């Protein structure tokens, strides 16, 4: 194998073969590098695109970054169907196989501890969106405020309606997170998505990840599905199963 080594994940040895047509970053198929009882999933990438200087420049190209991220995630998703991978960061590259082996040796204890903790577990993501906000109170007959005091009264009513809906929505988000956390081995609360930057409609109230044993995933999914009609005006979205990105902790370089 020539060129640089792009590393997707570290895992324990597994017997089930990966998809025969699976390709990774740059179109190269992933390969397994065994070392010290662990496996690094790697592929060859051209130095012209993945040297330190070239990679810095490419990371500012959104089209290139998006294509690379999709290829990276495709390999991780394929691994998740056959084993428990420990995903490494996008753009983790080494000069050669010797460099990958050195990385494994340097982080071997961390890798083993994290893989022990994540074995047989997957990550599920749950997001809540407030789909609509209360409209301004509309009188039976459209009319201008009778006075400044009347105008201020209407503004107070509108503000109170907004505050009340937010309080109810936030209470539902807290309650749902508590319920789901009780049925997961671990959970992480991520920062809500910025509405101005997101393509999703509505305002993000909850952005959480849950670590669930694979064997209990069906029960977890059913529990989330049952909540989707509990709170009018709130949309519940479930994603996964994913490799446990949110629970890797310090093991990822």
Coordinates of C-alpha atoms in Angstrom, one line a residue:
X1 CA 0.0 0.0 0.0
X2 CA 1.5 3.3 -1.1
X3 CA 0.5 6.9 -0.3
X4 CA -0.7 8.2 3.1
X5 CA -2.9 6.2 5.5
X6 CA -6.3 7.6 6.3
X7 CA -7.7 6.1 9.5
X8 CA -11.4 5.8 10.1
X9 CA -11.7 3.9 13.3
X10 CA -10.1 1.5 15.7
X11 CA -12.0 -1.7 16.7
X12 CA -11.4 -5.2 17.9
X13 CA -10.9 -8.0 15.3
X14 CA -14.2 -9.1 13.6
X15 CA -15.1 -12.0 11.4
X16 CA -18.0 -10.6 9.3
X17 CA -16.6 -9.1 6.0
X18 CA -17.3 -5.5 5.1
X19 CA -19.4 -4.8 2.0
X20 CA -17.4 -5.8 -1.1
X21 CA -18.2 -2.6 -2.9
X22 CA -17.5 -0.3 0.0
X23 CA -15.3 2.6 -0.8
X24 CA -13.9 5.3 1.5
X25 CA -12.3 8.7 1.2
X26 CA -10.9 9.3 -2.2
X27 CA -12.7 6.2 -3.6
X28 CA -10.2 3.7 -2.2
X29 CA -11.6 0.6 -0.4
X30 CA -10.9 0.4 3.4
X31 CA -8.4 -2.2 4.7
X32 CA -7.8 -3.7 8.1
X33 CA -4.5 -3.2 9.8
X34 CA -4.1 -5.6 12.8
X35 CA -1.8 -4.6 15.6
X36 CA -1.6 -5.7 19.3
X37 CA -5.0 -7.3 19.2
X38 CA -6.6 -4.2 17.8
X39 CA -7.6 -3.2 14.2
X40 CA -7.2 0.1 12.5
X41 CA -9.5 0.6 9.5
X42 CA -7.5 2.5 6.9
X43 CA -7.4 3.4 3.3
X44 CA -4.8 4.9 1.0
X45 CA -5.1 8.6 0.1
X46 CA -2.9 10.8 -2.1
X47 CA -0.4 13.0 -0.4
X48 CA -1.4 15.8 -2.8
X49 CA -4.7 16.0 -1.1
X50 CA -3.9 14.9 2.5
X51 CA -0.5 16.3 3.4
X52 CA -0.8 18.7 6.3
X53 CA -0.7 21.8 4.1
X54 CA -3.1 20.4 1.5
X55 CA -5.5 19.2 4.1
X56 CA -5.7 22.7 5.7
X57 CA -6.6 24.2 2.4
X58 CA -9.2 21.5 1.6
X59 CA -10.9 22.0 4.9
X60 CA -11.9 25.5 3.7
X61 CA -13.6 24.0 0.6
X62 CA -17.1 23.1 1.7
X63 CA -17.8 20.8 -1.3
X64 CA -14.6 18.8 -0.7
X65 CA -15.3 18.7 3.0
X66 CA -18.9 17.5 2.5
X67 CA -17.8 14.7 0.1
X68 CA -15.0 13.6 2.4
X69 CA -17.3 13.6 5.4
X70 CA -19.9 11.5 3.6
X71 CA -17.2 8.9 2.5
X72 CA -15.8 8.8 6.1
X73 CA -19.3 8.3 7.6
X74 CA -20.1 5.6 5.0
X75 CA -17.2 3.5 6.3
X76 CA -18.1 4.1 9.9
X77 CA -21.7 3.1 9.2
X78 CA -20.6 -0.1 7.5
X79 CA -18.4 -0.9 10.5
X80 CA -21.3 -0.3 12.9
X81 CA -23.2 -3.1 11.3
X82 CA -20.5 -5.7 12.0
X83 CA -18.6 -4.5 15.1
X84 CA -18.3 -1.7 17.6
X85 CA -16.0 0.9 16.1
X86 CA -14.2 3.7 17.9
X87 CA -14.5 6.5 15.3
X88 CA -11.5 8.8 14.8
X89 CA -11.7 12.4 13.7
X90 CA -12.3 13.4 10.1
X91 CA -8.9 13.8 8.5
X92 CA -6.8 11.5 10.7
X93 CA -3.8 10.7 8.5
X94 CA -0.4 9.1 9.0
X95 CA 2.6 8.8 6.7
X96 CA 2.6 5.0 6.6
X97 CA 1.4 1.8 8.3
X98 CA 4.3 2.2 10.8
X99 CA 2.8 5.5 11.9
X100 CA -0.6 3.9 12.4
X101 CA 1.0 1.1 14.5
X102 CA 2.8 3.7 16.6
X103 CA -0.5 5.5 17.2
X104 CA -2.2 2.3 18.4
X105 CA 0.7 1.5 20.8
X106 CA 0.6 5.0 22.2
X107 CA -3.1 5.0 22.8
X108 CA -3.7 1.2 23.3
X109 CA -4.9 1.4 26.9
X110 CA -7.4 4.2 26.1
X111 CA -8.6 2.4 23.1
X112 CA -9.2 -0.9 25.0
X113 CA -11.0 0.9 27.9
X114 CA -13.3 2.8 25.6
X115 CA -14.0 -0.3 23.4
X116 CA -14.9 -2.2 26.6
X117 CA -17.3 0.5 27.6
X118 CA -18.9 0.8 24.1
X119 CA -19.0 -2.9 23.2
X120 CA -22.4 -3.9 21.9
X121 CA -23.8 -0.4 22.2
X122 CA -24.9 2.2 19.7
X123 CA -25.8 5.9 19.8
X124 CA -29.3 7.3 19.1
X125 CA -29.9 10.9 18.6
X126 CA -33.1 12.7 19.6
X127 CA -34.0 16.3 18.7
X128 CA -37.0 18.3 19.7
X129 CA -38.2 21.3 17.6
X130 CA -40.9 23.9 18.5
X131 CA -42.6 24.1 15.2
X132 CA -44.7 27.2 15.7
X133 CA -45.1 30.1 18.0
X134 CA -48.4 31.7 19.1
X135 CA -49.7 34.3 16.8
X136 CA -50.7 37.8 17.9
X137 CA -54.2 37.8 19.5
X138 CA -56.7 38.7 16.7
X139 CA -59.8 40.6 17.9
X140 CA -63.2 39.6 16.5
X141 CA -63.2 42.7 14.4
X142 CA -59.9 43.9 13.2
X143 CA -59.3 47.4 14.7
X144 CA -56.6 49.6 15.8
X145 CA -55.8 49.9 19.4
X146 CA -58.2 52.3 21.1
X147 CA -55.3 53.9 23.1
X148 CA -51.7 53.4 24.1
X149 CA -52.9 51.5 27.1
X150 CA -54.9 49.1 24.9
X151 CA -51.8 48.6 22.7
X152 CA -49.6 47.8 25.7
X153 CA -52.3 45.3 27.0
X154 CA -52.2 43.5 23.7
X155 CA -48.4 43.3 23.8
X156 CA -48.5 41.9 27.3
X157 CA -51.0 39.2 26.2
X158 CA -48.8 38.3 23.3
X159 CA -45.6 38.2 25.4
X160 CA -47.4 36.1 28.0
X161 CA -48.6 33.6 25.3
X162 CA -45.0 33.2 24.0
X163 CA -43.6 32.7 27.5
X164 CA -46.2 30.2 28.4
X165 CA -45.6 28.1 25.3
X166 CA -41.8 28.2 25.8
X167 CA -42.2 27.1 29.4
X168 CA -44.4 24.2 28.4
X169 CA -42.1 23.2 25.6
X170 CA -39.0 23.3 27.8
X171 CA -40.7 21.3 30.5
X172 CA -41.6 18.6 27.9
X173 CA -38.0 18.6 26.7
X174 CA -36.7 18.1 30.2
X175 CA -39.2 15.4 31.0
X176 CA -38.5 13.5 27.8
X177 CA -34.7 13.7 28.3
X178 CA -35.1 12.3 31.9
X179 CA -37.3 9.5 30.6
X180 CA -35.0 8.5 27.8
X181 CA -31.9 8.8 30.0
X182 CA -33.4 6.2 32.4
X183 CA -33.6 3.7 29.5
X184 CA -30.1 4.4 28.3
X185 CA -26.7 3.6 29.8
X186 CA -25.4 7.1 29.3
X187 CA -26.6 10.4 27.7
X188 CA -25.1 13.6 26.4
X189 CA -26.8 17.0 26.0
X190 CA -25.4 18.9 23.0
X191 CA -25.9 22.6 22.4
X192 CA -29.2 23.3 20.5
X193 CA -28.8 24.0 16.8
X194 CA -28.7 27.6 15.7
X195 CA -32.0 28.2 13.9
X196 CA -30.4 30.6 11.5
X197 CA -27.8 28.0 10.4
X198 CA -30.0 25.0 10.3
X199 CA -32.0 23.7 7.4
X200 CA -34.6 22.2 9.8
X201 CA -37.8 24.1 10.4
X202 CA -38.7 25.2 14.0
X203 CA -36.6 26.1 17.0
X204 CA -34.4 23.4 18.4
X205 CA -35.2 22.7 22.1
X206 CA -33.4 19.4 22.7
X207 CA -30.3 18.0 21.0
X208 CA -29.3 14.9 22.9
X209 CA -27.5 11.5 22.3
X210 CA -28.2 8.3 24.2
X211 CA -26.0 5.3 24.5
X212 CA -28.1 2.2 24.3
X213 CA -27.3 -1.6 24.1
X214 CA -27.9 -2.8 20.6
X215 CA -30.1 -5.5 22.0
X216 CA -32.4 -2.9 23.6
X217 CA -32.5 -0.5 20.6
X218 CA -35.9 -1.6 19.4
X219 CA -37.5 -0.9 22.8
X220 CA -35.8 2.5 22.9
X221 CA -37.0 3.4 19.4
X222 CA -40.6 2.4 20.3
X223 CA -40.4 4.6 23.4
X224 CA -39.4 7.6 21.3
X225 CA -42.1 6.9 18.7
X226 CA -44.7 7.0 21.5
X227 CA -43.7 10.5 22.5
X228 CA -44.2 12.0 19.1
X229 CA -47.9 13.0 19.6
X230 CA -47.6 13.9 23.3
X231 CA -47.0 17.6 22.9
X232 CA -48.8 19.5 20.1
X233 CA -46.6 21.9 18.2
X234 CA -43.4 20.0 19.1
X235 CA -41.7 17.7 16.6
X236 CA -39.6 14.8 17.8
X237 CA -36.9 13.5 15.5
X238 CA -34.9 10.3 16.1
X239 CA -31.7 9.4 14.2
X240 CA -29.4 6.3 14.4
X241 CA -28.2 3.9 15.2
X242 CA -24.8 5.5 15.0
X243 CA -21.3 4.6 16.2
X244 CA -21.0 6.1 19.7
X245 CA -19.4 9.4 18.6
X246 CA -20.7 11.3 21.6
X247 CA -19.3 8.8 24.1
X248 CA -15.8 8.3 22.8
X249 CA -14.4 10.9 25.2
X250 CA -10.7 11.3 25.4
X251 CA -9.9 8.2 23.3
X252 CA -10.3 10.0 20.0
X253 CA -7.1 11.8 18.9

